[in-house]
mmCIF file of C-alpha atoms in Angstrom:
data_model
loop_
_atom_site.group_PDB
_atom_site.id
_atom_site.type_symbol
_atom_site.label_atom_id
_atom_site.label_comp_id
_atom_site.label_asym_id
_atom_site.label_seq_id
_atom_site.Cartn_x
_atom_site.Cartn_y
_atom_site.Cartn_z
ATOM 1 C CA MET A 1 -27.599 20.488 4.073
ATOM 2 C CA ALA A 2 -24.867 22.835 5.677
ATOM 3 C CA HIS A 3 -24.046 26.577 3.811
ATOM 4 C CA TYR A 4 -21.046 27.931 3.130
ATOM 5 C CA ASP A 5 -19.676 31.477 1.859
ATOM 6 C CA VAL A 6 -17.362 29.160 -0.150
ATOM 7 C CA VAL A 7 -16.751 25.740 -0.557
ATOM 8 C CA ILE A 8 -13.190 25.082 -2.195
ATOM 9 C CA ILE A 9 -12.645 21.720 -3.984
ATOM 10 C CA GLY A 10 -9.068 20.436 -3.405
ATOM 11 C CA ALA A 11 -6.817 21.793 -0.682
ATOM 12 C CA GLY A 12 -3.321 22.020 -3.002
ATOM 13 C CA ALA A 13 -1.300 25.125 -2.643
ATOM 14 C CA ALA A 14 -3.633 27.034 -4.626
ATOM 15 C CA GLY A 15 -6.690 25.447 -2.370
ATOM 16 C CA LEU A 16 -5.278 26.569 0.667
ATOM 17 C CA MET A 17 -4.037 29.998 -0.324
ATOM 18 C CA CYS A 18 -7.534 30.495 -1.331
ATOM 19 C CA ALA A 19 -9.454 29.554 2.225
ATOM 20 C CA ALA A 20 -6.549 31.149 4.296
ATOM 21 C CA THR A 21 -7.236 34.800 2.317
ATOM 22 C CA ALA A 22 -10.703 34.165 2.410
ATOM 23 C CA GLY A 23 -11.835 32.758 5.302
ATOM 24 C CA GLN A 24 -9.150 36.046 7.363
ATOM 25 C CA ARG A 25 -12.021 38.439 5.229
ATOM 26 C CA GLY A 26 -14.684 37.093 7.666
ATOM 27 C CA ARG A 27 -15.898 34.624 5.028
ATOM 28 C CA ARG A 28 -16.649 31.275 5.899
ATOM 29 C CA VAL A 29 -14.878 28.649 3.739
ATOM 30 C CA LEU A 30 -15.021 25.083 3.596
ATOM 31 C CA VAL A 31 -12.182 22.978 1.707
ATOM 32 C CA VAL A 32 -12.922 19.488 0.732
ATOM 33 C CA GLU A 33 -10.332 17.072 -0.072
ATOM 34 C CA HIS A 34 -10.583 13.810 -2.085
ATOM 35 C CA ALA A 35 -7.209 12.640 -0.372
ATOM 36 C CA GLY A 36 -6.465 11.639 2.979
ATOM 37 C CA LYS A 37 -3.823 14.058 3.432
ATOM 38 C CA VAL A 38 -3.555 17.710 1.923
ATOM 39 C CA GLY A 39 -0.966 19.414 0.184
ATOM 40 C CA LYS A 40 0.804 15.996 -0.948
ATOM 41 C CA LYS A 41 2.235 17.818 -3.585
ATOM 42 C CA ILE A 42 3.531 20.649 -1.672
ATOM 43 C CA LEU A 43 4.959 18.038 0.709
ATOM 44 C CA MET A 44 7.105 16.570 -1.836
ATOM 45 C CA SER A 45 8.374 19.636 -4.247
ATOM 46 C CA GLY A 46 11.672 20.375 -4.161
ATOM 47 C CA GLY A 47 13.022 17.077 -3.264
ATOM 48 C CA GLY A 48 11.077 17.495 0.308
ATOM 49 C CA ARG A 49 12.370 21.009 0.857
ATOM 50 C CA CYS A 50 9.779 22.970 -1.348
ATOM 51 C CA ASN A 51 10.735 24.942 -3.824
ATOM 52 C CA PHE A 52 8.068 27.945 -2.684
ATOM 53 C CA THR A 53 8.517 31.016 -5.079
ATOM 54 C CA ASN A 54 11.405 32.442 -7.434
ATOM 55 C CA LEU A 55 12.810 36.052 -6.327
ATOM 56 C CA HIS A 56 12.679 36.602 -10.004
ATOM 57 C CA THR A 57 9.004 35.232 -10.636
ATOM 58 C CA GLY A 58 7.573 37.463 -13.461
ATOM 59 C CA PRO A 59 5.263 36.768 -16.480
ATOM 60 C CA GLU A 60 8.194 35.820 -18.814
ATOM 61 C CA HIS A 61 8.258 32.849 -16.822
ATOM 62 C CA PHE A 62 4.538 31.442 -17.670
ATOM 63 C CA LEU A 63 3.961 29.600 -20.800
ATOM 64 C CA SER A 64 -0.235 30.435 -21.656
ATOM 65 C CA ALA A 65 -2.273 30.992 -24.782
ATOM 66 C CA ASN A 66 -2.960 34.303 -23.421
ATOM 67 C CA PRO A 67 0.515 35.841 -22.577
ATOM 68 C CA HIS A 68 -0.474 38.737 -20.360
ATOM 69 C CA PHE A 69 -3.888 36.902 -18.296
ATOM 70 C CA MET A 70 -1.043 36.128 -15.901
ATOM 71 C CA LYS A 71 0.243 39.732 -14.630
ATOM 72 C CA SER A 72 -2.926 40.909 -12.887
ATOM 73 C CA ALA A 73 -2.212 38.343 -9.758
ATOM 74 C CA LEU A 74 0.930 38.001 -9.919
ATOM 75 C CA ALA A 75 1.189 41.785 -9.541
ATOM 76 C CA ARG A 76 -1.325 41.919 -6.981
ATOM 77 C CA TYR A 77 0.389 38.603 -4.619
ATOM 78 C CA THR A 78 4.160 38.948 -5.413
ATOM 79 C CA GLN A 79 6.889 36.931 -4.542
ATOM 80 C CA TRP A 80 7.955 39.557 -2.044
ATOM 81 C CA ASP A 81 4.460 38.946 -0.620
ATOM 82 C CA PHE A 82 4.885 35.253 0.567
ATOM 83 C CA LEU A 83 8.212 35.879 1.665
ATOM 84 C CA ALA A 84 6.992 38.248 3.688
ATOM 85 C CA LEU A 85 4.495 35.272 5.224
ATOM 86 C CA VAL A 86 7.522 33.150 5.454
ATOM 87 C CA GLU A 87 9.690 35.344 7.400
ATOM 88 C CA ARG A 88 6.434 36.404 9.990
ATOM 89 C CA HIS A 89 6.027 32.223 10.521
ATOM 90 C CA ARG A 90 9.896 32.299 11.107
ATOM 91 C CA ILE A 91 10.255 29.966 8.506
ATOM 92 C CA PRO A 92 14.619 29.310 7.906
ATOM 93 C CA TYR A 93 15.143 29.320 3.934
ATOM 94 C CA HIS A 94 18.008 29.237 1.668
ATOM 95 C CA GLU A 95 18.605 30.304 -1.939
ATOM 96 C CA LYS A 96 19.644 27.267 -3.841
ATOM 97 C CA LYS A 97 20.875 29.139 -7.381
ATOM 98 C CA ALA A 98 18.690 31.831 -9.783
ATOM 99 C CA GLY A 99 16.567 33.041 -7.082
ATOM 100 C CA GLN A 100 14.456 29.495 -5.962
ATOM 101 C CA LEU A 101 13.688 29.661 -2.463
ATOM 102 C CA PHE A 102 13.751 26.452 -0.564
ATOM 103 C CA CYS A 103 12.998 25.578 2.942
ATOM 104 C CA ASP A 104 16.132 24.927 5.252
ATOM 105 C CA ARG A 105 14.385 22.159 7.217
ATOM 106 C CA LYS A 106 10.756 20.424 5.589
ATOM 107 C CA ALA A 107 8.381 21.241 2.843
ATOM 108 C CA LYS A 108 6.137 20.118 5.626
ATOM 109 C CA ASP A 109 7.179 23.840 7.266
ATOM 110 C CA ILE A 110 5.102 25.622 4.348
ATOM 111 C CA LEU A 111 2.192 23.248 4.681
ATOM 112 C CA GLY A 112 1.817 24.124 8.483
ATOM 113 C CA MET A 113 2.179 28.047 7.530
ATOM 114 C CA LEU A 114 -0.297 27.186 5.268
ATOM 115 C CA LEU A 115 -3.092 25.340 7.657
ATOM 116 C CA GLU A 116 -1.673 27.844 10.757
ATOM 117 C CA GLU A 117 -3.235 30.533 8.503
ATOM 118 C CA CYS A 118 -6.212 28.723 7.630
ATOM 119 C CA ARG A 119 -7.140 27.857 11.256
ATOM 120 C CA ALA A 120 -6.808 31.751 11.460
ATOM 121 C CA GLY A 121 -9.185 32.409 9.394
ATOM 122 C CA GLY A 122 -11.210 29.605 10.529
ATOM 123 C CA VAL A 123 -11.618 27.551 8.044
ATOM 124 C CA THR A 124 -12.710 23.991 8.129
ATOM 125 C CA ILE A 125 -10.977 21.266 6.164
ATOM 126 C CA ARG A 126 -12.731 17.946 5.629
ATOM 127 C CA THR A 127 -10.303 15.234 4.130
ATOM 128 C CA LYS A 128 -11.156 12.019 2.431
ATOM 129 C CA CYS A 129 -14.096 13.837 0.861
ATOM 130 C CA ALA A 130 -14.824 13.583 -2.622
ATOM 131 C CA VAL A 131 -16.944 14.630 -4.331
ATOM 132 C CA ARG A 132 -20.138 12.927 -5.839
ATOM 133 C CA ASP A 133 -22.471 15.201 -7.460
ATOM 134 C CA LEU A 134 -22.019 18.920 -8.258
ATOM 135 C CA THR A 135 -24.746 21.572 -9.445
ATOM 136 C CA VAL A 136 -23.430 24.746 -10.351
ATOM 137 C CA ASP A 137 -26.114 27.447 -9.339
ATOM 138 C CA SER A 138 -27.527 30.176 -7.063
ATOM 139 C CA PRO A 139 -26.767 29.172 -4.305
ATOM 140 C CA HIS A 140 -23.907 26.132 -5.871
ATOM 141 C CA ARG A 141 -25.002 22.366 -4.178
ATOM 142 C CA ILE A 142 -22.300 19.988 -3.457
ATOM 143 C CA ALA A 143 -22.656 16.461 -2.551
ATOM 144 C CA THR A 144 -19.987 14.605 -1.009
ATOM 145 C CA ASP A 145 -18.671 11.072 0.708
ATOM 146 C CA LEU A 146 -19.459 12.887 3.927
ATOM 147 C CA GLY A 147 -22.770 14.916 3.153
ATOM 148 C CA GLU A 148 -24.244 17.734 1.055
ATOM 149 C CA PHE A 149 -23.107 21.506 1.019
ATOM 150 C CA THR A 150 -24.730 24.736 -0.328
ATOM 151 C CA ALA A 151 -22.192 27.790 -1.109
ATOM 152 C CA ASP A 152 -22.011 30.955 -2.204
ATOM 153 C CA SER A 153 -19.102 30.906 -4.006
ATOM 154 C CA LEU A 154 -17.485 27.935 -5.010
ATOM 155 C CA VAL A 155 -13.823 27.639 -6.348
ATOM 156 C CA ILE A 156 -12.136 24.608 -7.664
ATOM 157 C CA ALA A 157 -8.570 23.970 -7.368
ATOM 158 C CA THR A 158 -7.975 20.419 -7.772
ATOM 159 C CA GLY A 159 -4.732 20.549 -9.834
ATOM 160 C CA GLY A 160 -3.910 19.365 -13.174
ATOM 161 C CA LEU A 161 -3.027 15.714 -14.055
ATOM 162 C CA SER A 162 0.433 15.341 -12.944
ATOM 163 C CA ILE A 163 1.544 12.682 -10.746
ATOM 164 C CA PRO A 164 -1.332 10.455 -10.671
ATOM 165 C CA ARG A 165 0.163 8.729 -7.533
ATOM 166 C CA MET A 166 -0.140 11.751 -5.351
ATOM 167 C CA GLY A 167 -4.158 11.681 -5.852
ATOM 168 C CA ALA A 168 -4.606 13.702 -8.954
ATOM 169 C CA THR A 169 -7.140 13.373 -10.834
ATOM 170 C CA ALA A 170 -9.250 15.492 -14.165
ATOM 171 C CA PHE A 171 -11.871 16.448 -12.179
ATOM 172 C CA GLY A 172 -11.316 20.220 -12.508
ATOM 173 C CA LEU A 173 -11.039 19.699 -16.243
ATOM 174 C CA GLU A 174 -13.807 17.257 -16.638
ATOM 175 C CA LEU A 175 -16.215 19.896 -15.003
ATOM 176 C CA ALA A 176 -15.144 22.751 -17.082
ATOM 177 C CA GLU A 177 -15.817 20.846 -20.097
ATOM 178 C CA ARG A 178 -19.440 19.369 -19.170
ATOM 179 C CA LEU A 179 -20.312 23.225 -18.336
ATOM 180 C CA GLY A 180 -18.990 23.672 -21.939
ATOM 181 C CA LEU A 181 -16.091 26.126 -20.935
ATOM 182 C CA ALA A 182 -12.719 26.313 -23.579
ATOM 183 C CA ILE A 183 -10.177 23.752 -22.319
ATOM 184 C CA GLN A 184 -6.437 24.424 -23.845
ATOM 185 C CA ARG A 185 -5.488 20.508 -24.551
ATOM 186 C CA PRO A 186 -3.600 19.617 -21.226
ATOM 187 C CA ARG A 187 -0.435 17.986 -21.528
ATOM 188 C CA PRO A 188 2.848 17.040 -19.410
ATOM 189 C CA ALA A 189 5.025 19.451 -19.027
ATOM 190 C CA LEU A 190 8.862 19.917 -16.811
ATOM 191 C CA VAL A 191 8.695 15.786 -17.874
ATOM 192 C CA PRO A 192 12.275 14.147 -19.039
ATOM 193 C CA PHE A 193 12.049 12.953 -22.834
ATOM 194 C CA THR A 194 12.218 9.515 -23.909
ATOM 195 C CA LEU A 195 14.483 8.288 -26.849
ATOM 196 C CA PRO A 196 13.615 6.160 -29.727
ATOM 197 C CA ARG A 197 14.443 2.350 -28.999
ATOM 198 C CA GLY A 198 17.727 2.788 -31.155
ATOM 199 C CA GLN A 199 19.004 5.730 -29.572
ATOM 200 C CA ARG A 200 18.394 4.388 -26.453
ATOM 201 C CA GLU A 201 20.420 1.300 -26.855
ATOM 202 C CA GLU A 202 23.591 3.866 -28.252
ATOM 203 C CA LEU A 203 23.670 5.778 -25.352
ATOM 204 C CA ALA A 204 22.174 3.189 -22.496
ATOM 205 C CA GLU A 205 25.391 3.095 -20.642
ATOM 206 C CA LEU A 206 25.775 7.322 -19.869
ATOM 207 C CA SER A 207 22.546 6.771 -17.955
ATOM 208 C CA GLY A 208 23.325 8.760 -14.442
ATOM 209 C CA ILE A 209 25.879 10.913 -16.018
ATOM 210 C CA SER A 210 25.209 14.526 -16.092
ATOM 211 C CA LEU A 211 26.465 17.548 -17.404
ATOM 212 C CA GLU A 212 25.555 21.080 -17.742
ATOM 213 C CA ALA A 213 24.255 21.959 -22.010
ATOM 214 C CA GLU A 214 21.567 24.052 -23.567
ATOM 215 C CA VAL A 215 18.995 22.456 -24.561
ATOM 216 C CA ARG A 216 16.476 23.715 -27.572
ATOM 217 C CA CYS A 217 13.116 23.646 -28.776
ATOM 218 C CA GLY A 218 11.968 26.085 -30.912
ATOM 219 C CA ASP A 219 12.182 29.332 -30.031
ATOM 220 C CA ALA A 220 13.028 28.425 -26.344
ATOM 221 C CA ALA A 221 16.382 27.727 -25.167
ATOM 222 C CA PHE A 222 17.563 26.435 -21.082
ATOM 223 C CA ARG A 223 21.372 26.235 -20.122
ATOM 224 C CA GLU A 224 21.407 23.940 -17.333
ATOM 225 C CA ALA A 225 21.871 20.362 -16.202
ATOM 226 C CA VAL A 226 20.854 17.468 -18.529
ATOM 227 C CA LEU A 227 20.877 13.650 -17.062
ATOM 228 C CA PHE A 228 21.340 10.961 -19.220
ATOM 229 C CA THR A 229 18.894 8.404 -18.295
ATOM 230 C CA HIS A 230 16.725 4.799 -18.790
ATOM 231 C CA GLN A 231 14.437 6.021 -21.041
ATOM 232 C CA GLY A 232 16.448 8.842 -22.590
ATOM 233 C CA LEU A 233 17.188 12.491 -21.346
ATOM 234 C CA SER A 234 15.824 14.365 -17.861
ATOM 235 C CA GLY A 235 18.038 17.188 -15.861
ATOM 236 C CA PRO A 236 16.393 20.813 -15.612
ATOM 237 C CA ALA A 237 17.114 22.208 -18.825
ATOM 238 C CA VAL A 238 14.834 19.006 -20.644
ATOM 239 C CA LEU A 239 12.593 19.820 -18.015
ATOM 240 C CA GLN A 240 12.447 23.535 -19.163
ATOM 241 C CA ALA A 241 12.445 22.941 -22.698
ATOM 242 C CA SER A 242 9.764 20.028 -22.398
ATOM 243 C CA SER A 243 7.308 22.591 -21.486
ATOM 244 C CA TYR A 244 7.408 23.829 -25.065
ATOM 245 C CA TRP A 245 7.769 20.313 -27.356
ATOM 246 C CA THR A 246 4.705 19.255 -29.076
ATOM 247 C CA PRO A 247 5.287 15.445 -31.052
ATOM 248 C CA GLY A 248 7.722 15.655 -33.992
ATOM 249 C CA THR A 249 9.422 18.638 -32.958
ATOM 250 C CA PRO A 250 12.690 18.023 -32.768
ATOM 251 C CA VAL A 251 15.128 18.555 -30.093
ATOM 252 C CA THR A 252 18.840 20.295 -30.398
ATOM 253 C CA ILE A 253 21.351 20.077 -27.376
ATOM 254 C CA ASP A 254 24.578 22.044 -27.402
ATOM 255 C CA LEU A 255 26.964 20.020 -25.155
ATOM 256 C CA LEU A 256 29.651 22.379 -25.291
ATOM 257 C CA PRO A 257 28.279 25.760 -24.520
ATOM 258 C CA ASP A 258 31.046 27.631 -23.531
ATOM 259 C CA LEU A 259 33.569 26.033 -26.108
ATOM 260 C CA ASP A 260 34.111 26.715 -29.940
ATOM 261 C CA LEU A 261 35.383 23.249 -30.741
ATOM 262 C CA GLU A 262 37.325 24.185 -34.067
ATOM 263 C CA GLU A 263 39.198 26.846 -32.199
ATOM 264 C CA THR A 264 39.948 24.611 -29.343
ATOM 265 C CA VAL A 265 41.091 22.165 -31.792
ATOM 266 C CA ALA A 266 43.548 23.810 -33.881
ATOM 267 C CA ALA A 267 45.040 25.737 -30.542
ATOM 268 C CA ALA A 268 45.519 22.165 -28.746
ATOM 269 C CA ARG A 269 47.056 20.573 -32.261
ATOM 270 C CA ARG A 270 50.071 23.302 -32.169
ATOM 271 C CA ASN A 271 51.547 21.498 -28.973
ATOM 272 C CA HIS A 272 49.735 18.010 -29.475
ATOM 273 C CA PRO A 273 48.952 17.306 -32.621
ATOM 274 C CA ASN A 274 49.220 13.603 -31.360
ATOM 275 C CA LEU A 275 46.716 13.768 -28.637
ATOM 276 C CA HIS A 276 43.217 12.094 -29.755
ATOM 277 C CA LEU A 277 39.934 13.921 -29.804
ATOM 278 C CA LYS A 278 38.702 11.703 -27.466
ATOM 279 C CA ASN A 279 41.355 12.321 -24.988
ATOM 280 C CA LEU A 280 40.941 16.328 -25.319
ATOM 281 C CA LEU A 281 36.994 16.120 -25.057
ATOM 282 C CA THR A 282 37.492 14.454 -22.015
ATOM 283 C CA ASP A 283 38.631 18.365 -20.676
ATOM 284 C CA PHE A 284 35.362 19.338 -21.428
ATOM 285 C CA LEU A 285 32.828 16.579 -20.957
ATOM 286 C CA PRO A 286 32.694 13.702 -18.718
ATOM 287 C CA ARG A 287 34.917 10.730 -19.488
ATOM 288 C CA ARG A 288 32.247 8.139 -20.788
ATOM 289 C CA VAL A 289 30.754 10.783 -22.562
ATOM 290 C CA ALA A 290 33.945 11.661 -24.639
ATOM 291 C CA GLN A 291 34.202 8.413 -25.495
ATOM 292 C CA ARG A 292 30.624 7.635 -26.199
ATOM 293 C CA TRP A 293 30.200 10.571 -28.618
ATOM 294 C CA CYS A 294 33.628 9.975 -30.469
ATOM 295 C CA ALA A 295 32.994 5.990 -30.700
ATOM 296 C CA GLN A 296 29.941 6.849 -32.409
ATOM 297 C CA ARG A 297 29.791 10.376 -34.074
ATOM 298 C CA VAL A 298 32.645 11.830 -34.330
ATOM 299 C CA PRO A 299 36.241 10.831 -35.480
ATOM 300 C CA ASP A 300 38.531 10.099 -33.229
ATOM 301 C CA ARG A 301 41.900 10.198 -34.723
ATOM 302 C CA PRO A 302 44.929 12.345 -33.591
ATOM 303 C CA LEU A 303 44.267 16.303 -33.838
ATOM 304 C CA GLY A 304 47.014 16.699 -36.311
ATOM 305 C CA GLN A 305 45.139 14.018 -38.774
ATOM 306 C CA LEU A 306 41.450 15.852 -38.882
ATOM 307 C CA SER A 307 40.215 17.637 -41.663
ATOM 308 C CA ARG A 308 38.317 20.666 -42.072
ATOM 309 C CA ALA A 309 35.677 18.469 -42.956
ATOM 310 C CA ASP A 310 36.458 16.571 -40.000
ATOM 311 C CA LEU A 311 35.976 19.305 -37.834
ATOM 312 C CA GLN A 312 32.682 20.347 -38.948
ATOM 313 C CA ARG A 313 31.153 16.932 -38.325
ATOM 314 C CA ALA A 314 32.171 17.178 -34.769
ATOM 315 C CA ALA A 315 31.280 20.530 -34.198
ATOM 316 C CA GLU A 316 27.437 19.600 -35.399
ATOM 317 C CA HIS A 317 27.054 16.519 -33.211
ATOM 318 C CA LEU A 318 28.857 18.145 -30.265
ATOM 319 C CA HIS A 319 27.132 22.037 -30.677
ATOM 320 C CA ARG A 320 23.925 20.829 -33.035
ATOM 321 C CA TRP A 321 23.301 17.427 -31.274
ATOM 322 C CA THR A 322 19.604 17.231 -32.723
ATOM 323 C CA PHE A 323 16.913 14.071 -32.437
ATOM 324 C CA THR A 324 13.403 14.144 -31.854
ATOM 325 C CA PRO A 325 11.838 12.756 -28.938
ATOM 326 C CA ALA A 326 10.008 9.511 -29.095
ATOM 327 C CA GLY A 327 7.473 11.234 -26.093
ATOM 328 C CA THR A 328 7.672 11.990 -22.431
ATOM 329 C CA GLU A 329 7.844 10.025 -19.534
ATOM 330 C CA GLY A 330 4.075 11.415 -19.197
ATOM 331 C CA TYR A 331 2.134 12.526 -16.644
ATOM 332 C CA ALA A 332 3.896 9.781 -14.192
ATOM 333 C CA THR A 333 6.832 12.101 -13.660
ATOM 334 C CA ALA A 334 5.634 15.426 -14.535
ATOM 335 C CA GLU A 335 6.247 17.787 -12.375
ATOM 336 C CA VAL A 336 3.242 20.035 -14.040
ATOM 337 C CA THR A 337 0.316 19.850 -16.579
ATOM 338 C CA ARG A 338 0.546 22.236 -19.634
ATOM 339 C CA GLY A 339 -2.419 23.499 -21.166
ATOM 340 C CA GLY A 340 -6.123 23.552 -18.617
ATOM 341 C CA VAL A 341 -9.117 25.906 -18.423
ATOM 342 C CA ASP A 342 -9.026 28.258 -21.151
ATOM 343 C CA THR A 343 -8.048 31.546 -19.788
ATOM 344 C CA GLY A 344 -10.220 33.853 -22.034
ATOM 345 C CA GLU A 345 -13.534 31.878 -19.808
ATOM 346 C CA LEU A 346 -12.281 33.491 -16.732
ATOM 347 C CA SER A 347 -11.955 36.990 -14.918
ATOM 348 C CA SER A 348 -7.896 37.800 -14.796
ATOM 349 C CA ARG A 349 -8.157 39.745 -11.479
ATOM 350 C CA THR A 350 -10.721 37.188 -9.858
ATOM 351 C CA MET A 351 -10.258 33.714 -11.579
ATOM 352 C CA GLU A 352 -13.973 33.669 -11.846
ATOM 353 C CA ALA A 353 -16.234 32.197 -14.858
ATOM 354 C CA LYS A 354 -17.423 35.365 -16.959
ATOM 355 C CA ARG A 355 -20.300 32.753 -17.995
ATOM 356 C CA TYR A 356 -20.472 31.530 -14.165
ATOM 357 C CA PRO A 357 -20.836 33.989 -11.352
ATOM 358 C CA GLY A 358 -19.619 32.594 -7.998
ATOM 359 C CA LEU A 359 -17.799 29.962 -9.836
ATOM 360 C CA TYR A 360 -14.060 30.223 -9.755
ATOM 361 C CA PHE A 361 -10.696 28.333 -11.181
ATOM 362 C CA ILE A 362 -7.506 28.761 -9.516
ATOM 363 C CA GLY A 363 -3.590 27.402 -9.490
ATOM 364 C CA GLU A 364 -2.796 24.651 -12.057
ATOM 365 C CA VAL A 365 -6.145 23.824 -13.517
ATOM 366 C CA VAL A 366 -6.032 26.654 -15.179
ATOM 367 C CA ASP A 367 -3.737 27.208 -18.841
ATOM 368 C CA VAL A 368 -1.258 29.188 -17.308
ATOM 369 C CA THR A 369 2.440 27.018 -16.468
ATOM 370 C CA GLY A 370 5.316 28.231 -14.831
ATOM 371 C CA HIS A 371 8.938 27.281 -15.606
ATOM 372 C CA LEU A 372 11.032 25.218 -13.361
ATOM 373 C CA GLY A 373 12.737 26.424 -10.052
ATOM 374 C CA GLY A 374 9.456 27.818 -7.774
ATOM 375 C CA HIS A 375 7.262 29.890 -10.164
ATOM 376 C CA ASN A 376 4.371 27.570 -10.859
ATOM 377 C CA PHE A 377 3.930 27.977 -6.380
ATOM 378 C CA GLN A 378 4.032 31.243 -7.438
ATOM 379 C CA TRP A 379 0.971 31.699 -9.795
ATOM 380 C CA ALA A 380 -0.998 28.983 -6.805
ATOM 381 C CA TRP A 381 -0.205 31.605 -4.338
ATOM 382 C CA ALA A 382 -1.281 34.888 -6.178
ATOM 383 C CA SER A 383 -4.036 33.065 -8.089
ATOM 384 C CA GLY A 384 -5.450 31.560 -4.709
ATOM 385 C CA HIS A 385 -5.219 35.016 -2.986
ATOM 386 C CA ALA A 386 -6.830 36.608 -5.775
ATOM 387 C CA THR A 387 -9.717 34.401 -5.491
ATOM 388 C CA GLY A 388 -9.364 34.773 -1.983
ATOM 389 C CA GLU A 389 -9.916 38.425 -1.899
ATOM 390 C CA ALA A 390 -12.645 38.576 -4.006
ATOM 391 C CA VAL A 391 -15.306 35.600 -2.892
#
């Protein structure tokens, strides 16, 4: 039964960062991964280009039952630290928008960098190595498909429930529950909304059309692209709002965030009183969206014939389109999992379980969820580095 200083379960972003950090501190590290390949979510992220961090990452871009928990790790390993690592490995990158950094080439550049850092630390990585039994003790005992191991420190980096086709499992959450650790209820986040059947059929012909809009859910509002789909709505603004959504909660969309509809109509009808509203709206909305909204939701009459009540009704449906999603597309398409191991159970500095010395939880399995745009990767790097420095 081989003994290691550190055994890490999960070879994703957080697990590999933790392994490299601990290995380069002289620790004997083993990483076990049940899948046949490491870093699958890294490789598929960002359309294959990996949105590996964000220049504006800060605590305000994260959700957690404890909004202060992530501050320590993020402050001690920042986006600038990870960017310095990327530049040291001479990986070309670019800023796409709003501080989002992507590889110029492929996501495999980031995975290759992490594996090279692991090699520099003498880290052993075993794939197709599922954990069959585990005893949290001193030392910890881990029985796998490839043998049994003991470790002074055990790190759970198994991720959340999102994208099961990439190998996501409930291993980390189930272990935490078995140990009696509190869990914040997991649910899909950064995920498209589905609409009730009637609304879905009503908007079916708009599938594939994208436009910029402001999506509001509760106190959170996001202005980015909204995409109509066969099932409902997607796009960055919708994905962001989904992290704040709970079943039964209404969502409001402003389809014309730069426009005051009543003022625009008043100005236009002075010179074009016979212009129909749908034709005016095509200056600001995709034609099919303008036509569908006027056919079903707002009065399509010449501007000169629109009453104040007509304009108020039109503004209500265009600036404050409110609906209650039927649900979401679930973990199958969710980019991340909201919820996880309650941060009250963990040290914010090291990620160690307060009641189980030598046991750590990092990355997506913890109740810390970032906004879209590279923030979740930065949490993986920061939490993995924090634990790598502690074990």
